[in-house]
Short mmCIF file of C-alpha atoms in Angstrom, two decimals:
data_model
loop_
_atom_site.label_atom_id
_atom_site.label_comp_id
_atom_site.label_asym_id
_atom_site.label_seq_id
_atom_site.Cartn_x
_atom_site.Cartn_y
_atom_site.Cartn_z
CA MET A 2 -0.27 0.10 0.23
CA THR A 3 1.04 3.57 -0.54
CA ARG A 4 2.52 4.81 2.84
CA SER A 5 0.80 7.96 4.64
CA ARG A 6 1.97 11.23 4.39
CA SER A 7 3.05 11.13 7.93
CA SER A 8 5.68 8.48 6.83
CA ILE A 9 7.30 10.47 4.15
CA LEU A 10 11.32 9.78 3.69
CA THR A 11 14.08 11.56 3.13
CA ALA A 12 16.43 10.34 0.84
CA PRO A 13 20.02 10.13 1.92
CA PRO A 14 22.83 12.42 0.09
CA ILE A 15 23.53 11.43 -3.69
CA THR A 16 26.21 11.84 -5.55
CA TYR A 17 27.37 10.31 -8.99
CA PRO A 18 30.51 9.11 -10.60
CA GLU A 19 31.28 11.27 -13.32
CA ASP A 20 33.15 8.79 -15.16
CA LEU A 21 29.60 6.79 -16.04
CA PRO A 22 27.95 8.16 -19.72
CA VAL A 23 24.57 8.14 -17.89
CA ALA A 24 25.35 10.51 -14.72
CA ALA A 25 26.69 12.77 -17.30
CA ARG A 26 23.49 13.19 -18.74
CA ARG A 27 22.04 13.46 -15.49
CA ASP A 28 20.11 16.35 -16.34
CA GLU A 29 18.82 15.40 -19.32
CA ILE A 30 17.63 12.30 -17.99
CA LYS A 31 15.76 13.71 -15.39
CA ALA A 32 14.23 16.58 -16.99
CA ALA A 33 12.89 13.85 -19.40
CA ILE A 34 11.48 11.97 -16.55
CA GLU A 35 9.93 14.92 -15.12
CA ARG A 36 8.28 16.12 -18.31
CA ASN A 37 6.90 12.36 -19.24
CA GLN A 38 5.19 9.53 -17.69
CA VAL A 39 7.14 7.35 -19.94
CA VAL A 40 10.84 7.53 -20.69
CA VAL A 41 13.05 5.40 -22.87
CA ILE A 42 17.00 5.04 -21.91
CA ALA A 43 18.70 3.16 -24.43
CA GLY A 44 22.40 3.12 -23.66
CA GLU A 45 25.15 0.42 -23.84
CA THR A 46 25.87 -1.84 -21.32
CA GLY A 47 28.52 -0.31 -19.06
CA SER A 48 27.10 3.45 -19.52
CA GLY A 49 25.52 3.21 -16.08
CA LYS A 50 21.82 2.99 -16.53
CA THR A 51 21.32 0.41 -13.98
CA THR A 52 22.87 1.95 -11.00
CA GLN A 53 22.25 5.54 -12.01
CA LEU A 54 18.95 5.78 -12.87
CA PRO A 55 17.39 5.33 -8.97
CA LYS A 56 19.64 8.27 -7.74
CA MET A 57 18.14 10.55 -10.63
CA CYS A 58 14.36 9.41 -9.49
CA LEU A 59 15.35 10.17 -5.59
CA GLU A 60 16.17 13.03 -6.34
CA LEU A 61 13.29 14.14 -8.22
CA GLY A 62 11.49 13.30 -5.28
CA ARG A 63 10.17 9.82 -6.28
CA GLY A 64 10.36 7.27 -3.64
CA ARG A 65 8.70 9.49 -0.70
CA THR A 66 5.63 8.29 -0.55
CA ALA A 67 5.49 5.23 -2.31
CA LEU A 68 8.15 2.81 -3.45
CA ILE A 69 10.41 3.27 -6.79
CA GLY A 70 10.09 -0.12 -8.28
CA HIS A 71 13.62 -1.31 -10.22
CA THR A 72 13.25 -4.74 -11.87
CA GLN A 73 16.06 -7.54 -12.93
CA PRO A 74 15.22 -10.59 -14.90
CA ARG A 75 17.95 -12.81 -12.97
CA ARG A 76 17.81 -13.04 -9.08
CA ILE A 77 21.32 -12.92 -8.46
CA ALA A 78 21.39 -9.46 -10.43
CA ALA A 79 18.86 -7.78 -8.32
CA ARG A 80 20.94 -8.88 -5.13
CA ALA A 81 23.93 -7.01 -6.74
CA VAL A 82 22.41 -3.97 -7.86
CA ALA A 83 20.71 -3.40 -4.74
CA GLU A 84 24.27 -3.56 -2.91
CA ARG A 85 25.89 -1.93 -5.21
CA LEU A 86 23.00 0.75 -4.84
CA ALA A 87 23.31 0.74 -1.19
CA SER A 88 27.39 1.60 -0.94
CA GLU A 89 26.87 4.29 -3.30
CA LEU A 90 24.06 5.36 -1.34
CA GLY A 91 26.05 4.90 2.03
CA VAL A 92 23.33 3.13 3.25
CA PRO A 93 22.90 -0.81 4.73
CA VAL A 94 20.60 -2.95 2.44
CA GLY A 95 17.36 -3.02 3.92
CA ASP A 96 17.44 0.61 4.77
CA ALA A 97 16.80 3.36 2.22
CA VAL A 98 17.65 0.39 -0.66
CA GLY A 99 16.29 -3.13 -0.62
CA PHE A 100 16.02 -6.24 -2.78
CA ALA A 101 12.92 -8.99 -3.01
CA VAL A 102 13.54 -12.25 -4.77
CA ARG A 103 11.80 -15.35 -4.27
CA PHE A 104 12.47 -16.92 -1.06
CA ASP A 105 14.32 -13.53 0.41
CA ASP A 106 12.75 -10.11 1.08
CA ARG A 107 15.16 -7.33 2.27
CA VAL A 108 12.32 -4.53 2.07
CA GLY A 109 11.78 -2.58 5.18
CA ASP A 110 9.97 0.47 6.18
CA GLN A 111 12.61 2.80 5.43
CA THR A 112 13.00 1.17 1.65
CA MET A 113 12.58 4.00 -1.32
CA VAL A 114 14.41 1.99 -3.79
CA LYS A 115 13.18 -1.91 -4.02
CA VAL A 116 15.22 -3.56 -6.77
CA MET A 117 13.11 -7.23 -7.34
CA THR A 118 13.16 -9.61 -10.51
CA ASP A 119 10.27 -8.85 -13.05
CA GLY A 120 8.73 -11.52 -11.68
CA VAL A 121 8.24 -10.37 -8.49
CA LEU A 122 6.57 -7.50 -9.38
CA LEU A 123 4.73 -9.67 -11.61
CA ALA A 124 3.13 -11.78 -8.71
CA GLU A 125 2.37 -7.85 -6.93
CA ILE A 126 -0.25 -7.45 -9.62
CA ARG A 127 -2.59 -10.44 -8.19
CA ARG A 128 -2.82 -8.27 -4.45
CA ASP A 129 -2.17 -5.02 -5.51
CA ARG A 130 -3.98 -4.85 -9.32
CA HIS A 131 -3.25 -1.34 -9.65
CA LEU A 132 0.52 -1.08 -8.00
CA ARG A 133 -0.43 1.25 -5.99
CA ALA A 134 2.99 0.27 -3.92
CA TYR A 135 5.01 2.50 -6.35
CA ASP A 136 5.32 5.94 -7.59
CA THR A 137 7.62 4.69 -10.17
CA ILE A 138 8.74 1.71 -11.94
CA ILE A 139 12.05 1.26 -13.59
CA LEU A 140 11.93 -1.48 -15.63
CA ASP A 141 15.62 -2.48 -16.55
CA GLU A 142 17.06 -5.12 -19.37
CA ALA A 143 13.75 -4.60 -21.26
CA HIS A 144 15.67 -5.99 -24.72
CA GLU A 145 15.46 -9.59 -22.47
CA ARG A 146 11.87 -9.60 -24.30
CA SER A 147 11.08 -12.67 -21.49
CA LEU A 148 7.40 -13.60 -21.26
CA ASN A 149 7.73 -11.43 -17.61
CA ILE A 150 8.79 -8.69 -19.23
CA ASP A 151 6.18 -8.79 -22.14
CA PHE A 152 2.96 -9.02 -19.64
CA LEU A 153 4.50 -5.66 -17.41
CA LEU A 154 5.00 -4.07 -20.79
CA GLY A 155 0.76 -4.71 -21.63
CA TYR A 156 -0.08 -4.37 -18.27
CA LEU A 157 1.88 -0.83 -17.36
CA ALA A 158 -0.06 0.53 -20.66
CA ARG A 159 -2.96 -0.51 -19.21
CA ILE A 160 -2.74 0.72 -15.81
CA LEU A 161 -0.88 4.15 -16.77
CA PRO A 162 -3.65 6.33 -17.85
CA ARG A 163 -5.39 5.51 -14.32
CA ARG A 164 -2.17 6.19 -12.60
CA ALA A 165 -1.26 9.75 -14.11
CA ASP A 166 0.99 9.66 -10.77
CA LEU A 167 3.08 6.66 -12.09
CA LYS A 168 6.15 7.24 -13.83
CA LEU A 169 7.78 4.33 -15.57
CA VAL A 170 11.65 4.30 -16.94
CA ILE A 171 12.13 1.51 -19.56
CA THR A 172 15.74 0.53 -19.98
CA SER A 173 17.59 -1.40 -22.68
CA ALA A 174 20.60 -1.57 -24.56
CA THR A 175 19.32 -2.81 -27.69
CA ILE A 176 15.44 -2.43 -27.97
CA ASP A 177 13.66 -1.60 -30.87
CA THR A 178 13.82 2.68 -28.84
CA ALA A 179 11.17 3.78 -31.80
CA ARG A 180 8.14 1.00 -31.42
CA ILE A 181 8.23 1.16 -27.43
CA ALA A 182 8.06 4.79 -27.95
CA THR A 183 4.94 4.97 -29.98
CA HIS A 184 3.62 1.88 -28.46
CA PHE A 185 3.45 4.08 -24.73
CA GLY A 186 3.71 7.59 -26.06
CA ALA A 187 7.11 7.89 -24.92
CA ALA A 188 10.22 10.32 -24.33
CA ILE A 189 13.13 8.81 -25.65
CA VAL A 190 16.83 9.83 -24.43
CA GLU A 191 19.92 7.70 -26.15
CA VAL A 192 22.99 7.37 -24.37
CA SER A 193 26.38 6.11 -25.94
CA GLY A 194 29.45 5.50 -24.53
CA ARG A 195 30.86 2.62 -22.23
CA SER A 196 32.77 3.17 -18.91
CA PHE A 197 35.47 0.73 -20.28
CA PRO A 198 36.69 -0.94 -23.11
CA ILE A 199 34.93 -3.86 -25.06
CA GLU A 200 36.97 -5.83 -28.01
CA VAL A 201 34.77 -8.26 -29.62
CA ARG A 202 36.46 -11.57 -31.23
CA TYR A 203 34.75 -13.83 -33.57
CA ARG A 204 35.72 -17.19 -33.88
CA ASP A 205 34.71 -20.51 -35.57
CA PRO A 206 34.63 -22.93 -32.74
CA SER A 207 35.70 -24.86 -35.40
CA GLU A 208 39.03 -23.71 -34.85
CA SER A 209 41.74 -23.39 -32.27
CA ALA A 210 42.53 -20.48 -30.53
CA LEU A 211 46.58 -22.39 -29.83
CA VAL A 212 46.52 -24.33 -32.99
CA ASP A 213 50.32 -23.94 -34.23
CA ALA A 214 50.74 -22.42 -36.90
CA GLU A 215 52.44 -25.57 -38.95
CA ALA A 216 49.26 -27.47 -37.71
CA ASP A 217 46.24 -28.20 -39.33
CA ALA A 218 43.29 -26.21 -37.32
CA ARG A 219 40.78 -28.53 -35.43
CA PRO A 220 38.15 -30.17 -37.66
CA GLU A 221 34.96 -29.28 -37.83
CA GLY A 222 32.44 -30.57 -34.90
CA THR A 223 35.28 -29.64 -32.71
CA ASP A 224 33.73 -29.72 -28.76
CA ILE A 225 32.42 -26.18 -27.92
CA ASN A 226 33.79 -27.02 -24.15
CA GLU A 227 37.18 -27.54 -26.08
CA ALA A 228 36.73 -24.08 -27.46
CA ILE A 229 35.91 -22.55 -24.79
CA CYS A 230 39.34 -24.06 -23.15
CA ASP A 231 41.54 -23.19 -26.00
CA ALA A 232 39.68 -18.89 -25.81
CA VAL A 233 40.18 -18.99 -21.89
CA ALA A 234 43.92 -20.01 -22.58
CA GLU A 235 44.37 -17.50 -24.51
CA VAL A 236 42.57 -14.64 -23.38
CA CYS A 237 44.77 -15.44 -20.09
CA ALA A 238 48.22 -15.70 -22.08
CA GLU A 239 47.69 -11.79 -22.99
CA GLY A 240 47.62 -10.09 -19.33
CA PRO A 241 45.54 -10.56 -15.91
CA GLY A 242 42.07 -10.30 -15.32
CA ASP A 243 39.39 -12.19 -14.63
CA VAL A 244 37.34 -13.82 -17.16
CA LEU A 245 33.24 -14.27 -18.11
CA VAL A 246 32.07 -17.24 -20.42
CA PHE A 247 28.46 -16.99 -21.08
CA VAL A 248 26.91 -20.48 -22.57
CA PRO A 249 23.13 -21.01 -22.50
CA GLY A 250 21.71 -22.62 -19.62
CA GLU A 251 22.83 -24.54 -16.22
CA ARG A 252 23.76 -27.85 -17.87
CA ASP A 253 26.19 -25.79 -20.28
CA ILE A 254 27.55 -24.15 -17.40
CA ARG A 255 28.08 -27.07 -15.57
CA ASP A 256 29.49 -28.69 -18.17
CA ALA A 257 32.77 -25.74 -19.20
CA ALA A 258 33.46 -25.29 -15.34
CA GLN A 259 34.17 -29.13 -15.54
CA ALA A 260 35.98 -29.01 -19.15
CA LEU A 261 37.66 -25.77 -17.27
CA GLN A 262 38.80 -27.52 -14.19
CA GLN A 263 40.01 -30.59 -16.34
CA SER A 264 41.99 -28.69 -18.80
CA GLY A 265 42.14 -25.17 -18.48
CA PRO A 266 44.80 -23.09 -17.50
CA ALA A 267 46.17 -23.53 -14.24
CA ASP A 268 45.87 -21.23 -10.90
CA VAL A 269 42.53 -20.01 -11.81
CA GLU A 270 39.49 -20.39 -10.09
CA ILE A 271 36.24 -21.48 -11.80
CA LEU A 272 33.07 -20.35 -10.75
CA PRO A 273 29.70 -21.76 -12.21
CA LEU A 274 26.94 -18.88 -12.04
CA TYR A 275 23.21 -19.22 -12.97
CA SER A 276 19.67 -19.09 -11.04
CA ARG A 277 19.17 -21.75 -8.99
CA LEU A 278 22.92 -21.38 -7.25
CA SER A 279 21.98 -20.11 -3.46
CA ALA A 280 22.81 -17.07 -2.31
CA ALA A 281 26.05 -17.89 -0.66
CA GLU A 282 27.63 -19.61 -3.78
CA SER A 283 26.70 -17.09 -6.11
CA HIS A 284 27.56 -14.40 -3.93
CA LYS A 285 31.50 -15.68 -4.37
CA VAL A 286 31.86 -14.25 -7.82
CA PHE A 287 31.51 -10.20 -5.69
CA ARG A 288 33.91 -11.40 -3.15
CA PRO A 289 37.77 -10.16 -3.00
CA HIS A 290 40.11 -12.48 -4.69
CA ARG A 291 43.86 -12.65 -5.71
CA ALA A 292 43.37 -15.66 -8.16
CA ARG A 293 42.72 -15.22 -11.70
CA ARG A 294 38.75 -16.22 -11.77
CA VAL A 295 36.09 -17.62 -14.95
#
């Protein structure tokens, strides 16, 4: 339910890391949110959309009498975003910033920003049909186009005309902004640039990254996990830094992790990461470490 006026909350001090492209455009973004009920923020991965937009909404006075809801497609992302946002605001998780995922809810009476999976928000519709617990909803990673996100976009399009006080911010790295903006009558803000360089390399899995110059390339049909081991070894040989390997599902993740443990570079910590992991297991990736991690 919406908080009463007697429980209007005060936001913690807000600062921005100036090296993030989104933070550098905050005046323009805040003006768009203030003037429009729906805003689409299109920006590359690493531009700072996820962590900085909730702070901009707080600066606009949102979250005082109702929550700023901030959705993520996955549980680990919801926890990680809440922890990062709480750290930047200098508050403990569960205070001004909380999170709600399946089987774990750390939202308190002082919470202003609630980070959650899109499934949690979808489930709340059953008991709060007009989402009156929220004055702002940020749908992050909308390009994932899961059923949950599609249902939420469709449902929000229906209730926004009845909730003139509700703001909707849709963010994505790759979404068709023109179509979404037309559907919602939304403003568009495009943010270019990343806070770190990205190099993309394409390689046929049938080609070994480490094949000897005089040797024949591996035959077509080379096992994908062998190719992953080769690619990781190539990256590790180039210098320090952790490595992320993306594969389709939990079984693939387990298979790739096992292959790396058996045939990958030495002195590397292998950490599988998927949605069914416990919170303790998934949090291992955020703990300080000395050895290289994959």
